[in-house]
Amino acid sequence: MSLLFAYITVLFLIIGSAVGQSSYDCSEVANNFIPCVTYLVELESRPANRCCSGLQVLNQMAKINDKGPRNICQCIEDLAYTMNAPYVASRIQSLSRECHIHFSFPISIAMDCHR
């Protein structure tokens, strides 16, 4: 598990430097979202506490400016693409309920960041 986290972090830091031209540093988004990936790909039955606390941080980041939600969504989409991680739709839908949080940024199986 820790090896997976290390791999994902290094991989996304590389991508984050290339994609991070937006107003958000994608590595910061990744650090807060990566703990959720194992839940979203059905490797864990419940999201980790770090996942839920990271989502709270992302919600606060999304409220900083008008482009916040779109930029966070784009970073998450890039992470999923890079990892070739097939997020399970039912897990995405249940993440809000499991973490007792309402998202301030879009997240879905289609990752429609422009809504």
PDB file of C-alpha atoms in Angstrom:
ATOM      1  CA  MET A   1       0.000   0.000   0.000  1.00  0.00           C
ATOM      2  CA  SER A   2       2.740   2.476   0.911  1.00  0.00           C
ATOM      3  CA  LEU A   3       4.637   1.485  -2.237  1.00  0.00           C
ATOM      4  CA  LEU A   4       1.538   2.284  -4.314  1.00  0.00           C
ATOM      5  CA  PHE A   5       1.231   5.658  -2.599  1.00  0.00           C
ATOM      6  CA  ALA A   6       4.910   6.445  -3.197  1.00  0.00           C
ATOM      7  CA  TYR A   7       4.650   5.452  -6.867  1.00  0.00           C
ATOM      8  CA  ILE A   8       1.537   7.555  -7.376  1.00  0.00           C
ATOM      9  CA  THR A   9       3.034  10.554  -5.590  1.00  0.00           C
ATOM     10  CA  VAL A  10       6.239  10.521  -7.646  1.00  0.00           C
ATOM     11  CA  LEU A  11       4.318  10.006 -10.864  1.00  0.00           C
ATOM     12  CA  PHE A  12       1.949  12.835 -10.144  1.00  0.00           C
ATOM     13  CA  LEU A  13       4.677  15.211  -9.032  1.00  0.00           C
ATOM     14  CA  ILE A  14       6.228  14.776 -12.464  1.00  0.00           C
ATOM     15  CA  ILE A  15       2.908  15.415 -14.177  1.00  0.00           C
ATOM     16  CA  GLY A  16       2.019  18.187 -11.795  1.00  0.00           C
ATOM     17  CA  SER A  17       5.062  20.129 -12.841  1.00  0.00           C
ATOM     18  CA  ALA A  18       3.972  19.897 -16.473  1.00  0.00           C
ATOM     19  CA  VAL A  19       0.266  20.438 -15.910  1.00  0.00           C
ATOM     20  CA  GLY A  20       0.658  22.845 -13.041  1.00  0.00           C
ATOM     21  CA  GLN A  21       0.492  25.876 -15.267  1.00  0.00           C
ATOM     22  CA  SER A  22      -3.026  26.587 -13.953  1.00  0.00           C
ATOM     23  CA  SER A  23      -3.633  28.552 -10.765  1.00  0.00           C
ATOM     24  CA  TYR A  24      -3.326  25.325  -8.759  1.00  0.00           C
ATOM     25  CA  ASP A  25      -0.344  23.137  -8.191  1.00  0.00           C
ATOM     26  CA  CYS A  26      -1.583  19.685  -9.169  1.00  0.00           C
ATOM     27  CA  SER A  27       0.838  18.063  -6.749  1.00  0.00           C
ATOM     28  CA  GLU A  28      -1.082  19.708  -3.894  1.00  0.00           C
ATOM     29  CA  VAL A  29      -4.358  18.388  -5.315  1.00  0.00           C
ATOM     30  CA  ALA A  30      -2.788  14.946  -5.729  1.00  0.00           C
ATOM     31  CA  ASN A  31      -1.501  14.870  -2.163  1.00  0.00           C
ATOM     32  CA  ASN A  32      -5.041  15.461  -0.928  1.00  0.00           C
ATOM     33  CA  PHE A  33      -6.795  13.167  -3.406  1.00  0.00           C
ATOM     34  CA  ILE A  34      -4.452  10.158  -3.668  1.00  0.00           C
ATOM     35  CA  PRO A  35      -5.626   8.650  -0.352  1.00  0.00           C
ATOM     36  CA  CYS A  36      -9.051   8.254  -2.034  1.00  0.00           C
ATOM     37  CA  VAL A  37      -7.815   6.296  -5.042  1.00  0.00           C
ATOM     38  CA  THR A  38      -7.665   2.918  -3.323  1.00  0.00           C
ATOM     39  CA  TYR A  39     -11.318   3.323  -2.367  1.00  0.00           C
ATOM     40  CA  LEU A  40     -12.319   4.525  -5.834  1.00  0.00           C
ATOM     41  CA  VAL A  41     -10.745   1.518  -7.557  1.00  0.00           C
ATOM     42  CA  GLU A  42     -12.256  -0.890  -5.004  1.00  0.00           C
ATOM     43  CA  LEU A  43      -9.060  -1.861  -3.199  1.00  0.00           C
ATOM     44  CA  GLU A  44     -10.574  -0.730   0.112  1.00  0.00           C
ATOM     45  CA  SER A  45     -14.117  -1.070   1.381  1.00  0.00           C
ATOM     46  CA  ARG A  46     -14.224   2.395   2.961  1.00  0.00           C
ATOM     47  CA  PRO A  47     -12.391   5.627   2.248  1.00  0.00           C
ATOM     48  CA  ALA A  48      -9.466   6.275   4.567  1.00  0.00           C
ATOM     49  CA  ASN A  49      -9.654   9.135   7.055  1.00  0.00           C
ATOM     50  CA  ARG A  50      -6.875  10.824   5.069  1.00  0.00           C
ATOM     51  CA  CYS A  51      -9.114  10.650   2.009  1.00  0.00           C
ATOM     52  CA  CYS A  52     -11.974  12.443   3.718  1.00  0.00           C
ATOM     53  CA  SER A  53      -9.738  15.071   5.303  1.00  0.00           C
ATOM     54  CA  GLY A  54      -8.045  15.612   1.934  1.00  0.00           C
ATOM     55  CA  LEU A  55     -11.433  16.168   0.294  1.00  0.00           C
ATOM     56  CA  GLN A  56     -12.190  18.823   2.898  1.00  0.00           C
ATOM     57  CA  VAL A  57      -8.948  20.590   1.984  1.00  0.00           C
ATOM     58  CA  LEU A  58      -9.848  20.381  -1.717  1.00  0.00           C
ATOM     59  CA  ASN A  59     -13.272  21.863  -0.973  1.00  0.00           C
ATOM     60  CA  GLN A  60     -11.594  24.843   0.682  1.00  0.00           C
ATOM     61  CA  MET A  61      -9.185  25.206  -2.244  1.00  0.00           C
ATOM     62  CA  ALA A  62     -12.138  25.132  -4.660  1.00  0.00           C
ATOM     63  CA  LYS A  63     -13.672  28.141  -2.936  1.00  0.00           C
ATOM     64  CA  ILE A  64     -10.629  30.378  -3.374  1.00  0.00           C
ATOM     65  CA  ASN A  65     -11.562  31.578  -6.874  1.00  0.00           C
ATOM     66  CA  ASP A  66     -13.989  30.924  -9.720  1.00  0.00           C
ATOM     67  CA  LYS A  67     -11.586  28.617 -11.548  1.00  0.00           C
ATOM     68  CA  GLY A  68     -10.848  26.549  -8.446  1.00  0.00           C
ATOM     69  CA  PRO A  69     -13.394  23.768  -9.016  1.00  0.00           C
ATOM     70  CA  ARG A  70     -12.430  23.341 -12.674  1.00  0.00           C
ATOM     71  CA  ASN A  71      -8.694  23.314 -11.914  1.00  0.00           C
ATOM     72  CA  ILE A  72      -9.079  20.735  -9.147  1.00  0.00           C
ATOM     73  CA  CYS A  73     -11.239  18.579 -11.385  1.00  0.00           C
ATOM     74  CA  GLN A  74      -8.655  18.800 -14.169  1.00  0.00           C
ATOM     75  CA  CYS A  75      -5.864  17.736 -11.802  1.00  0.00           C
ATOM     76  CA  ILE A  76      -7.944  14.754 -10.637  1.00  0.00           C
ATOM     77  CA  GLU A  77      -8.744  13.849 -14.251  1.00  0.00           C
ATOM     78  CA  ASP A  78      -5.048  14.013 -15.146  1.00  0.00           C
ATOM     79  CA  LEU A  79      -4.230  11.805 -12.167  1.00  0.00           C
ATOM     80  CA  ALA A  80      -6.786   9.180 -13.217  1.00  0.00           C
ATOM     81  CA  TYR A  81      -5.519   9.248 -16.813  1.00  0.00           C
ATOM     82  CA  THR A  82      -1.874   8.995 -15.820  1.00  0.00           C
ATOM     83  CA  MET A  83      -2.466   6.164 -13.378  1.00  0.00           C
ATOM     84  CA  ASN A  84      -4.845   4.446 -15.779  1.00  0.00           C
ATOM     85  CA  ALA A  85      -7.050   4.093 -12.702  1.00  0.00           C
ATOM     86  CA  PRO A  86     -10.610   3.064 -13.590  1.00  0.00           C
ATOM     87  CA  TYR A  87     -12.625   4.811 -10.889  1.00  0.00           C
ATOM     88  CA  VAL A  88     -15.807   2.869 -10.129  1.00  0.00           C
ATOM     89  CA  ALA A  89     -18.895   5.057 -10.668  1.00  0.00           C
ATOM     90  CA  SER A  90     -20.718   3.791  -7.574  1.00  0.00           C
ATOM     91  CA  ARG A  91     -17.647   4.567  -5.469  1.00  0.00           C
ATOM     92  CA  ILE A  92     -17.488   8.119  -6.799  1.00  0.00           C
ATOM     93  CA  GLN A  93     -21.166   8.573  -5.951  1.00  0.00           C
ATOM     94  CA  SER A  94     -20.762   7.126  -2.453  1.00  0.00           C
ATOM     95  CA  LEU A  95     -17.621   9.114  -1.628  1.00  0.00           C
ATOM     96  CA  SER A  96     -19.630  12.184  -0.669  1.00  0.00           C
ATOM     97  CA  ARG A  97     -21.848  10.135   1.647  1.00  0.00           C
ATOM     98  CA  GLU A  98     -18.999   8.095   3.134  1.00  0.00           C
ATOM     99  CA  CYS A  99     -16.979  11.231   3.954  1.00  0.00           C
ATOM    100  CA  HIS A 100     -20.015  13.327   4.986  1.00  0.00           C
ATOM    101  CA  ILE A 101     -19.063  16.075   2.564  1.00  0.00           C
ATOM    102  CA  HIS A 102     -20.631  17.985  -0.337  1.00  0.00           C
ATOM    103  CA  PHE A 103     -18.125  18.531  -3.122  1.00  0.00           C
ATOM    104  CA  SER A 104     -17.326  22.078  -4.233  1.00  0.00           C
ATOM    105  CA  PHE A 105     -15.743  20.693  -7.404  1.00  0.00           C
ATOM    106  CA  PRO A 106     -17.016  18.250 -10.032  1.00  0.00           C
ATOM    107  CA  ILE A 107     -16.039  14.619  -9.812  1.00  0.00           C
ATOM    108  CA  SER A 108     -17.682  11.864 -11.822  1.00  0.00           C
ATOM    109  CA  ILE A 109     -16.846   8.856 -13.937  1.00  0.00           C
ATOM    110  CA  ALA A 110     -16.894  11.122 -17.012  1.00  0.00           C
ATOM    111  CA  MET A 111     -14.830  13.788 -15.202  1.00  0.00           C
ATOM    112  CA  ASP A 112     -16.698  16.618 -16.896  1.00  0.00           C
ATOM    113  CA  CYS A 113     -14.632  19.504 -15.549  1.00  0.00           C
ATOM    114  CA  HIS A 114     -16.531  22.161 -17.478  1.00  0.00           C
ATOM    115  CA  ARG A 115     -19.916  21.898 -15.798  1.00  0.00           C
TER     116      ARG A 115
END
